[in-house]
């Protein structure tokens, strides 16, 4: 139908070609090649990056765990410090009441003695010098445990911190190398595709008339390679004709 109204439907530039073959234009094949180069290895690369980032996330979680170890050590020491303080306060209160009972007894203050003894019974026998001594020992033990936990946590934290830094630098380097290699490959493939398109536009007068003047804005990135490519493609055409 298009041919009947004078429109050239001959695919001289080879836009319908999907593979590189000898003879004729190969614009389609070069365009498809560029798309393949552009996406080559992307899935494997991103799968590898996801795996490495998951490993990095595990390292971060371990760092958080050792930071929590610091907090646990502080909590334990603070808890037994409060227990010691409470035991000492209770013992001092009991001692004060006992002293007051003795003084009130000597002065024959019966009602006061009775009231003080009731308060002493409320405190109970659990409060004693022994309980204060045990609370002190537990507090000192918690302080020693705190020091050991902090040393362990700090050592592991520094080691993991160095490992995380190396891991992150390694990920960045791998990503950078991947981008550089992919960019070079894409530029090479894109250059080939543009050269093929420019060559076919320059040799096909009907295409030049039909493109509405777009050839005037053709890229000059091929430079001196255009003439060389023209001679190569001409030789390929002659070989196919023979």
Short mmCIF file of C-alpha atoms in Angstrom, two decimals:
data_model
loop_
_atom_site.label_atom_id
_atom_site.label_comp_id
_atom_site.label_asym_id
_atom_site.label_seq_id
_atom_site.Cartn_x
_atom_site.Cartn_y
_atom_site.Cartn_z
CA UNK A 1 0.00 0.00 0.00
CA UNK A 2 2.81 2.42 0.91
CA UNK A 3 4.65 1.49 -2.28
CA UNK A 4 1.57 2.28 -4.34
CA UNK A 5 1.66 5.91 -3.20
CA UNK A 6 5.35 6.35 -3.87
CA UNK A 7 6.82 5.65 -0.42
CA UNK A 8 10.00 3.59 -0.43
CA UNK A 9 9.55 0.62 1.89
CA UNK A 10 12.86 -1.01 1.05
CA UNK A 11 14.79 -1.65 4.28
CA UNK A 12 18.12 -0.61 2.79
CA UNK A 13 19.44 0.53 6.17
CA UNK A 14 18.68 -2.84 7.74
CA UNK A 15 16.45 -1.68 10.60
CA UNK A 16 14.56 -4.98 10.51
CA UNK A 17 17.70 -7.07 10.86
CA UNK A 18 18.29 -8.66 14.24
CA UNK A 19 21.72 -10.20 13.59
CA UNK A 20 24.95 -8.91 12.08
CA UNK A 21 25.32 -10.36 8.57
CA UNK A 22 27.35 -9.42 5.51
CA UNK A 23 25.80 -7.11 2.95
CA UNK A 24 23.44 -4.16 3.23
CA UNK A 25 22.70 -1.89 6.16
CA UNK A 26 22.69 -3.29 9.67
CA UNK A 27 21.24 -0.49 11.77
CA UNK A 28 18.75 -2.76 13.53
CA UNK A 29 21.37 -5.35 14.39
CA UNK A 30 23.72 -2.73 15.86
CA UNK A 31 20.86 -1.18 17.86
CA UNK A 32 19.94 -4.59 19.29
CA UNK A 33 23.59 -5.28 20.03
CA UNK A 34 23.77 -2.02 21.97
CA UNK A 35 20.77 -3.02 24.08
CA UNK A 36 22.35 -6.40 24.84
CA UNK A 37 25.65 -4.75 25.83
CA UNK A 38 23.80 -2.25 27.99
CA UNK A 39 22.06 -4.94 30.05
CA UNK A 40 24.81 -7.58 29.92
CA UNK A 41 25.63 -8.98 33.37
CA UNK A 42 23.27 -6.63 35.23
CA UNK A 43 21.23 -9.37 36.90
CA UNK A 44 24.29 -11.25 38.15
CA UNK A 45 25.89 -8.04 39.35
CA UNK A 46 22.83 -6.89 41.30
CA UNK A 47 22.34 -10.36 42.79
CA UNK A 48 25.93 -10.28 43.99
CA UNK A 49 25.48 -6.76 45.40
CA UNK A 50 22.31 -7.79 47.25
CA UNK A 51 24.16 -10.72 48.82
CA UNK A 52 27.07 -8.49 49.88
CA UNK A 53 24.75 -5.84 51.30
CA UNK A 54 22.96 -8.50 53.35
CA UNK A 55 26.31 -9.59 54.77
CA UNK A 56 27.07 -5.95 55.55
CA UNK A 57 23.71 -5.63 57.31
CA UNK A 58 24.60 -8.63 59.51
CA UNK A 59 27.84 -6.91 60.51
CA UNK A 60 25.91 -3.78 61.46
CA UNK A 61 23.58 -5.87 63.62
CA UNK A 62 26.57 -7.41 65.39
CA UNK A 63 27.95 -3.94 66.08
CA UNK A 64 24.58 -2.98 67.57
CA UNK A 65 24.70 -6.09 69.77
CA UNK A 66 28.04 -5.10 71.26
CA UNK A 67 26.81 -1.56 71.80
CA UNK A 68 23.94 -3.08 73.77
CA UNK A 69 26.47 -5.11 75.76
CA UNK A 70 27.87 -1.82 77.03
CA UNK A 71 24.40 -0.79 78.16
CA UNK A 72 23.75 -4.15 79.85
CA UNK A 73 27.00 -3.83 81.80
CA UNK A 74 26.02 -0.34 82.93
CA UNK A 75 22.56 -1.54 83.95
CA UNK A 76 23.91 -4.45 86.01
CA UNK A 77 26.40 -2.26 87.86
CA UNK A 78 23.77 0.43 88.51
CA UNK A 79 21.26 -2.15 89.77
CA UNK A 80 23.62 -3.65 92.36
CA UNK A 81 24.79 -0.18 93.33
CA UNK A 82 21.20 0.74 94.18
CA UNK A 83 20.75 -2.56 96.07
CA UNK A 84 23.87 -1.80 98.11
CA UNK A 85 22.70 1.73 98.84
CA UNK A 86 19.27 0.47 99.94
CA UNK A 87 20.81 -2.23 102.16
CA UNK A 88 23.13 0.32 103.78
CA UNK A 89 20.27 2.77 104.32
CA UNK A 90 18.11 0.05 105.89
CA UNK A 91 20.97 -1.03 108.16
CA UNK A 92 21.63 2.53 109.27
CA UNK A 93 17.92 3.02 109.98
CA UNK A 94 17.81 -0.17 112.03
CA UNK A 95 20.92 0.89 113.92
CA UNK A 96 19.40 4.30 114.65
CA UNK A 97 16.18 2.72 115.94
CA UNK A 98 18.12 0.28 118.12
CA UNK A 99 20.14 3.13 119.57
CA UNK A 100 16.97 5.12 120.22
CA UNK A 101 15.39 2.12 121.98
CA UNK A 102 18.38 1.84 124.32
CA UNK A 103 18.24 5.54 125.14
CA UNK A 104 14.45 5.46 125.69
CA UNK A 105 14.80 2.37 127.89
CA UNK A 106 17.36 4.06 130.12
CA UNK A 107 15.05 7.05 130.47
CA UNK A 108 12.08 4.72 131.09
CA UNK A 109 10.04 6.08 128.17
CA UNK A 110 7.80 3.04 127.89
CA UNK A 111 5.47 4.28 125.16
CA UNK A 112 8.36 5.45 123.01
CA UNK A 113 10.15 2.16 123.48
CA UNK A 114 7.03 0.28 122.39
CA UNK A 115 6.62 2.45 119.30
CA UNK A 116 10.28 2.07 118.31
CA UNK A 117 10.13 -1.72 118.73
CA UNK A 118 7.14 -1.84 116.39
CA UNK A 119 9.15 0.04 113.78
CA UNK A 120 12.05 -2.33 114.35
CA UNK A 121 9.79 -5.33 113.77
CA UNK A 122 8.62 -3.82 110.47
CA UNK A 123 12.22 -3.66 109.26
CA UNK A 124 12.65 -7.35 110.15
CA UNK A 125 15.62 -9.60 110.65
CA UNK A 126 16.59 -9.55 106.98
CA UNK A 127 18.39 -6.27 107.51
CA UNK A 128 21.75 -6.89 109.12
CA UNK A 129 25.40 -6.15 108.82
CA UNK A 130 25.73 -9.41 106.90
CA UNK A 131 23.17 -8.27 104.31
CA UNK A 132 25.07 -5.00 103.88
CA UNK A 133 28.33 -6.91 103.42
CA UNK A 134 26.75 -9.25 100.84
CA UNK A 135 25.27 -6.29 98.95
CA UNK A 136 28.71 -4.66 98.88
CA UNK A 137 30.32 -7.85 97.52
CA UNK A 138 27.65 -8.19 94.82
CA UNK A 139 28.18 -4.56 93.83
CA UNK A 140 31.95 -5.00 93.60
CA UNK A 141 31.39 -8.16 91.55
CA UNK A 142 29.08 -6.30 89.18
CA UNK A 143 31.70 -3.57 88.74
CA UNK A 144 34.32 -6.19 87.83
CA UNK A 145 31.85 -7.83 85.41
CA UNK A 146 31.11 -4.42 83.88
CA UNK A 147 34.82 -3.82 83.22
CA UNK A 148 35.24 -7.25 81.58
CA UNK A 149 32.13 -6.82 79.44
CA UNK A 150 33.22 -3.35 78.33
CA UNK A 151 36.69 -4.62 77.39
CA UNK A 152 35.18 -7.50 75.41
CA UNK A 153 32.58 -5.28 73.75
CA UNK A 154 35.14 -2.59 72.86
CA UNK A 155 37.55 -5.11 71.35
CA UNK A 156 34.86 -6.79 69.28
CA UNK A 157 33.37 -3.41 68.33
CA UNK A 158 36.70 -2.11 66.99
CA UNK A 159 37.29 -5.33 65.07
CA UNK A 160 33.83 -5.27 63.51
CA UNK A 161 34.13 -1.57 62.79
CA UNK A 162 37.32 -2.19 60.79
CA UNK A 163 35.68 -5.13 59.01
CA UNK A 164 32.63 -3.01 58.12
CA UNK A 165 34.84 -0.25 56.75
CA UNK A 166 36.76 -2.73 54.56
CA UNK A 167 33.49 -4.33 53.44
CA UNK A 168 31.89 -1.03 52.47
CA UNK A 169 35.04 0.12 50.61
CA UNK A 170 35.13 -3.20 48.76
CA UNK A 171 31.47 -2.81 47.71
CA UNK A 172 32.07 0.75 46.49
CA UNK A 173 35.18 -0.32 44.54
CA UNK A 174 33.39 -3.23 42.90
CA UNK A 175 30.45 -1.01 41.96
CA UNK A 176 32.81 1.64 40.55
CA UNK A 177 34.74 -0.89 38.45
CA UNK A 178 31.46 -2.32 37.18
CA UNK A 179 30.22 1.14 36.17
CA UNK A 180 33.49 1.98 34.42
CA UNK A 181 33.58 -1.29 32.48
CA UNK A 182 29.89 -1.09 31.55
CA UNK A 183 30.25 2.54 30.44
CA UNK A 184 33.22 1.73 28.20
CA UNK A 185 31.39 -1.21 26.62
CA UNK A 186 28.23 0.87 26.09
CA UNK A 187 30.18 3.75 24.53
CA UNK A 188 31.92 1.37 22.14
CA UNK A 189 28.69 -0.33 21.11
CA UNK A 190 26.82 2.97 20.83
CA UNK A 191 29.60 4.43 18.69
CA UNK A 192 29.34 1.46 16.31
CA UNK A 193 25.56 1.87 16.08
CA UNK A 194 25.81 5.62 15.38
CA UNK A 195 28.50 5.08 12.75
CA UNK A 196 26.31 2.48 11.04
CA UNK A 197 23.30 4.82 11.06
CA UNK A 198 25.36 7.77 9.75
CA UNK A 199 26.87 5.64 7.03
CA UNK A 200 23.50 4.37 5.83
CA UNK A 201 22.00 7.85 5.90
CA UNK A 202 24.89 9.29 3.91
CA UNK A 203 24.80 6.61 1.19
CA UNK A 204 21.02 6.42 0.83
CA UNK A 205 19.72 9.57 -0.89
CA UNK A 206 16.09 8.49 -0.56
CA UNK A 207 16.53 8.08 3.19
CA UNK A 208 18.09 11.54 3.38
CA UNK A 209 15.09 13.04 1.59
CA UNK A 210 12.66 11.09 3.76
CA UNK A 211 14.19 11.95 7.15
CA UNK A 212 12.93 15.54 7.02
CA UNK A 213 16.41 17.07 7.42
CA UNK A 214 17.39 15.03 10.47
CA UNK A 215 20.65 14.08 8.76
CA UNK A 216 21.79 17.69 9.17
CA UNK A 217 22.06 17.04 12.91
CA UNK A 218 23.96 13.75 12.59
CA UNK A 219 26.60 13.19 15.28
CA UNK A 220 30.23 13.82 14.39
CA UNK A 221 31.55 11.35 16.98
CA UNK A 222 32.63 8.98 14.24
CA UNK A 223 35.03 11.62 12.81
CA UNK A 224 37.52 10.26 10.38
CA UNK A 225 36.16 6.74 10.90
CA UNK A 226 33.23 7.48 8.54
CA UNK A 227 35.34 7.33 5.39
CA UNK A 228 37.10 4.20 6.57
CA UNK A 229 33.75 2.55 7.35
CA UNK A 230 32.41 3.54 3.93
CA UNK A 231 35.27 1.76 2.18
CA UNK A 232 34.85 -1.34 4.37
CA UNK A 233 31.10 -1.51 3.81
CA UNK A 234 31.60 -0.98 0.04
CA UNK A 235 34.01 -3.88 -0.10
CA UNK A 236 31.50 -6.03 1.85
CA UNK A 237 28.78 -5.09 -0.65
CA UNK A 238 31.00 -5.99 -3.63
CA UNK A 239 31.89 -9.30 -2.03
CA UNK A 240 28.20 -10.13 -1.48
CA UNK A 241 27.37 -9.17 -5.07
CA UNK A 242 30.05 -11.51 -6.40
#
